Amino acid sequence: MAAMLGTLPLLFMVVLVLLAWMWRRPSRFPPGPTCWPLMGSFFAVPKKDLHLTLMRWKDEYGPLVGAMFGPRRVVLVAGPREVLEVLRRDEFAGRPRMFFFKERSFRKLLGVVFSDGPFWTEQRRFALRHLRDFGFGKTSMDNIMHEEVDELSKVLLTSEIHPVSRMFNQAIVNLLWTIVAGRRFSYEDSQFQEILGYVYKSFRSDVPGGVLVNVFPFLRFVIPRWSGYEEGMEYVHGLQGMLRESIREHEKSFTEGYHRDFIDVYLEEIRNKKNLPETTFTEEGLIVLCMDLFIAGSDTVSNTLEFCLLYMVLYPGVQLAVQREMEDVLGRSIMPSAGDRTRLPYTEAVLTEVMRINTIVPVPPPHRCMKKTELQGYTIPEDTMVFVNLWALLHDREHWGDPHVFRPERFLDAEGRFARDDWCCVFSLGKRTCLGESLARNALFVVFTSLLQRFEFSLPAGDPAPSTKGRLGLTSTPEPFRVKVTPRGPS
Ligand code: HEM
């Protein structure tokens, strides 16, 4: 017995050495925070404001930071030039196969946000081709958006002061639901409130552990709520149920060759390909793809619009200049449409500057290195998870000069024309670039200009100036603030 007890410390040491060996940094891997056995550097990586920590780590470790999340190798790309390189290289266009990404899609990797390989290529191509007919195209989107702006205007006319918190969610979810399922909801509809709740929850989880379950899936059995599992699955099941219901309704009234919305087109593709054993088109695939569009498209656009109002009350001179430009080109009675974007370069510059300075997605969902590769002299093993700091690109002092100053003119040339800047990648770039970029840009333009055509927005007397620092969940949103809304008379 005594001899056995004597060997325990030795055994303990052997286990420790073994664990340390298993969690060692691979050779020629980028430097980074200490990797502890089992947890890796999980606790060194903050769950909030990761983009700001990465700005500091760039000085401490260099432009590429190596870490471990539990047993997973992770590279955090902190330098702006390295961000551009990674996004442009196809081998970094994968997505990590994380537990929760599978769990939310019927334990397979479906949809377009978290899938990769040939499945992702086919689904993304199909979505891009057909969504153009139902709202991603300019003219089809205008009518839907005008209806939403009319509804929003009715709400704004009910009182002088309005809180700006989730002000645009209903309009944007309605836009997406019309594209996907062919109908809009009245703002009071209880089913609509349920959908809004699910979409909102998917973005603003206050779970203390974040989605810890992605790194340690067994935690869902031990601490289901704290690990993020229970809350995550609540919204997944809720949204899936509503989409399934809508698909059933579509099937009842389905007419071949007649497409009312995206669900109809996808259902036809399922039917056309049902005898092909390798088809990627299934009902589950349709549900997850629609969920992806809601989750990727709703908060991003709504939050950007909130930031637009925030900058308009902080910079009344800019608001006036946008209104003057609109008045010169469109007058006050013609409702702006997406086709007017090129005719209103100053307005386009203002929207671009709002998106740059308050990057809505400072660190996009992780990418995956799909084959062992070299990056800036380091070796990145296959399946390494890769986070890029878009914020670093959009706030690089060397490139922008004054990145923290709100200055729309930086996007105008000497003749006052809109001047694109390749570093302004708010929608990311490369193969994984945002699928909804054109819809987002058009929707932002139409809602923003239509509202500024009808109303003047200012800070209510006595209210403090709202902070420009965003609150971060998966996307950045302003702290709640209030606006005074004054209808504009005829010119
Ligand atoms: C201001 C609005 C928006 C911004 C700033 C934005 C930004 C982004 C960013 C940064 C990514 C990550 C790209 C990467 O992983 O490198 C992304 C992906 C994506 N976005 Fe957007 N987005 C916006 C609106 C939308 C809208 C309206 C939709 C569709 C309805 C949409 C659909 C998607 C999808 C499906 C992906 C995943 C693409 C893929 O992995 O292949 N987004 N977006």
XYZ file of N, CA and C and ligand atoms in Angstrom, residues 87 93-95 112-115 120 124 131 136 172 175-176 179 289 292-305 355 359-367 388 390 425-441 443-444, ligand 1:
229
model
N -7.737 36.732 -45.781
C -9.057 36.732 -46.421
C -8.967 36.464 -47.921
N -10.550 29.700 -46.373
C -11.989 29.984 -46.555
C -12.881 28.911 -45.932
N -12.323 28.006 -45.136
C -13.165 26.990 -44.480
C -13.807 27.545 -43.224
N -14.662 26.735 -42.621
C -15.239 27.077 -41.312
C -14.943 25.914 -40.370
N -25.174 28.177 -45.079
C -23.998 28.770 -45.735
C -23.004 29.410 -44.775
N -23.456 29.745 -43.557
C -22.535 30.465 -42.674
C -21.480 29.518 -42.081
N -21.877 28.313 -41.687
C -20.936 27.437 -40.981
C -20.529 26.184 -41.758
N -20.938 26.089 -43.029
C -20.536 24.932 -43.833
C -19.314 25.320 -44.668
N -21.080 23.838 -49.397
C -21.200 25.296 -49.210
C -21.205 26.017 -50.564
N -24.320 28.303 -51.597
C -24.071 29.749 -51.669
C -24.389 30.271 -53.073
N -31.733 34.702 -54.812
C -32.190 35.771 -53.911
C -32.311 37.099 -54.648
N -32.946 40.877 -53.259
C -31.534 41.234 -53.308
C -31.282 42.104 -54.545
N -36.531 45.373 -40.656
C -35.542 44.533 -41.345
C -35.957 43.058 -41.327
N -38.469 42.707 -43.951
C -37.843 42.675 -45.285
C -37.357 41.258 -45.591
N -36.657 40.662 -44.615
C -36.085 39.328 -44.843
C -37.187 38.270 -44.943
N -38.686 38.346 -48.370
C -37.823 37.733 -49.376
C -37.893 36.207 -49.271
N -30.571 27.310 -44.063
C -30.180 28.439 -44.924
C -31.026 29.674 -44.583
N -29.868 31.141 -41.379
C -28.610 31.882 -41.613
C -28.894 33.294 -42.104
N -29.863 33.411 -43.032
C -30.147 34.732 -43.592
C -30.695 35.667 -42.512
N -31.574 35.131 -41.652
C -32.127 35.971 -40.581
C -31.046 36.387 -39.600
N -30.236 35.413 -39.231
C -29.273 35.703 -38.171
C -28.144 36.597 -38.683
N -27.728 36.360 -39.931
C -26.640 37.196 -40.471
C -27.155 38.555 -40.925
N -28.443 38.629 -41.303
C -28.911 39.836 -41.970
C -29.696 40.819 -41.124
N -30.248 40.384 -39.988
C -31.169 41.293 -39.305
C -30.456 42.276 -38.384
N -29.709 41.763 -37.416
C -29.055 42.659 -36.461
C -28.017 43.555 -37.130
N -27.324 43.010 -38.110
C -26.272 43.792 -38.776
C -26.853 45.070 -39.384
N -27.954 44.920 -40.132
C -28.527 46.097 -40.797
C -29.207 47.014 -39.765
N -29.985 46.404 -38.818
C -30.683 47.235 -37.820
C -29.682 48.037 -36.994
N -28.624 47.385 -36.539
C -27.644 48.105 -35.704
C -26.944 49.215 -36.486
N -26.663 48.948 -37.763
C -26.008 49.994 -38.563
C -26.925 51.212 -38.658
N -28.226 50.975 -38.837
C -29.163 52.108 -38.919
C -29.207 52.882 -37.602
N -20.255 52.873 -41.199
C -19.931 51.438 -41.129
C -18.468 51.204 -40.790
N -17.461 49.493 -36.780
C -17.496 48.187 -37.444
C -18.496 47.252 -36.741
N -19.556 46.897 -37.481
C -20.638 46.100 -36.893
C -20.169 44.674 -36.564
N -19.303 44.122 -37.418
C -18.762 42.784 -37.151
C -17.241 42.922 -37.062
N -16.717 43.350 -35.892
C -15.271 43.610 -35.826
C -14.426 42.343 -36.018
N -14.932 41.221 -35.513
C -14.223 39.941 -35.727
C -15.254 38.937 -36.264
N -15.208 38.640 -37.564
C -16.213 37.738 -38.153
C -16.151 36.328 -37.564
N -17.162 35.491 -37.857
C -17.107 34.104 -37.387
C -15.798 33.448 -37.852
N -15.266 32.510 -37.050
C -13.943 31.971 -37.378
C -13.887 31.278 -38.740
N -12.725 31.391 -39.374
C -12.440 30.645 -40.598
C -11.657 29.395 -40.195
N -9.986 36.710 -37.796
C -9.347 37.918 -38.361
C -9.936 39.164 -37.700
N -11.077 42.437 -38.353
C -11.430 43.444 -39.375
C -11.237 44.859 -38.822
N -13.266 47.121 -45.640
C -13.884 45.798 -45.877
C -14.872 45.458 -44.777
N -15.894 46.257 -44.584
C -16.832 45.961 -43.497
C -17.600 44.670 -43.761
N -17.680 44.264 -45.027
C -18.395 43.022 -45.360
C -17.410 41.872 -45.547
N -16.168 42.059 -45.087
C -15.094 41.089 -45.284
C -14.741 41.030 -46.776
N -13.953 40.065 -47.212
C -13.641 39.928 -48.631
C -13.184 38.515 -48.918
N -12.939 38.233 -50.183
C -12.539 36.878 -50.560
C -13.767 35.985 -50.684
N -13.511 34.677 -50.675
C -14.599 33.724 -50.923
C -15.706 33.789 -49.883
N -15.344 34.179 -48.655
C -16.320 34.185 -47.564
C -17.009 35.531 -47.397
N -16.805 36.412 -48.352
C -17.370 37.745 -48.195
C -18.880 37.673 -47.967
N -19.429 38.661 -47.296
C -20.849 38.662 -46.917
C -21.742 38.377 -48.129
N -22.639 37.428 -47.960
C -23.546 37.057 -49.049
C -24.626 38.130 -49.260
N -24.892 38.900 -48.216
C -25.992 39.872 -48.313
C -25.525 41.299 -48.537
N -24.278 41.488 -48.995
C -23.747 42.861 -49.085
C -24.627 43.785 -49.918
N -25.044 43.352 -51.101
C -25.805 44.284 -51.946
C -27.153 44.587 -51.317
N -27.810 43.571 -50.751
C -29.089 43.830 -50.081
C -28.887 44.808 -48.926
N -27.837 44.559 -48.130
C -27.589 45.402 -46.965
C -27.347 46.850 -47.401
N -26.476 47.043 -48.390
C -26.158 48.419 -48.815
C -27.404 49.124 -49.346
N -30.635 48.385 -48.680
C -31.624 48.600 -47.609
C -31.198 49.774 -46.729
N -29.913 49.816 -46.379
C -29.421 50.926 -45.543
C -29.682 52.257 -46.217
C -24.521 46.110 -42.521
C -24.858 44.888 -42.805
C -23.946 43.696 -42.851
C -22.626 43.580 -42.518
C -21.694 44.668 -41.984
C -22.236 42.209 -42.766
C -20.965 41.710 -42.571
C -20.626 40.386 -42.724
C -19.343 39.840 -42.382
C -18.159 40.622 -41.839
C -19.390 38.511 -42.652
C -18.298 37.478 -42.362
C -17.452 37.151 -43.528
C -16.304 36.258 -43.140
O -16.504 35.249 -42.473
O -15.155 36.588 -43.496
C -20.702 38.223 -43.179
C -21.105 36.966 -43.587
C -22.369 36.692 -44.060
N -23.396 37.589 -44.227
Fe -23.349 39.555 -43.836
N -23.321 41.523 -43.243
C -24.381 42.381 -43.319
C -25.659 42.091 -43.769
C -26.069 40.879 -44.271
C -27.358 40.601 -44.836
C -28.486 41.622 -45.036
C -27.384 39.276 -45.165
C -28.465 38.443 -45.801
C -29.709 38.553 -45.618
C -26.094 38.722 -44.815
C -25.737 37.407 -44.998
C -24.490 36.899 -44.699
C -24.149 35.498 -44.851
C -25.080 34.387 -45.335
C -22.811 35.368 -44.463
C -21.969 34.110 -44.463
C -21.270 33.990 -45.807
C -20.421 32.728 -45.917
O -19.863 32.280 -44.923
O -20.319 32.212 -47.048
N -25.313 39.725 -44.278
N -21.432 39.371 -43.214
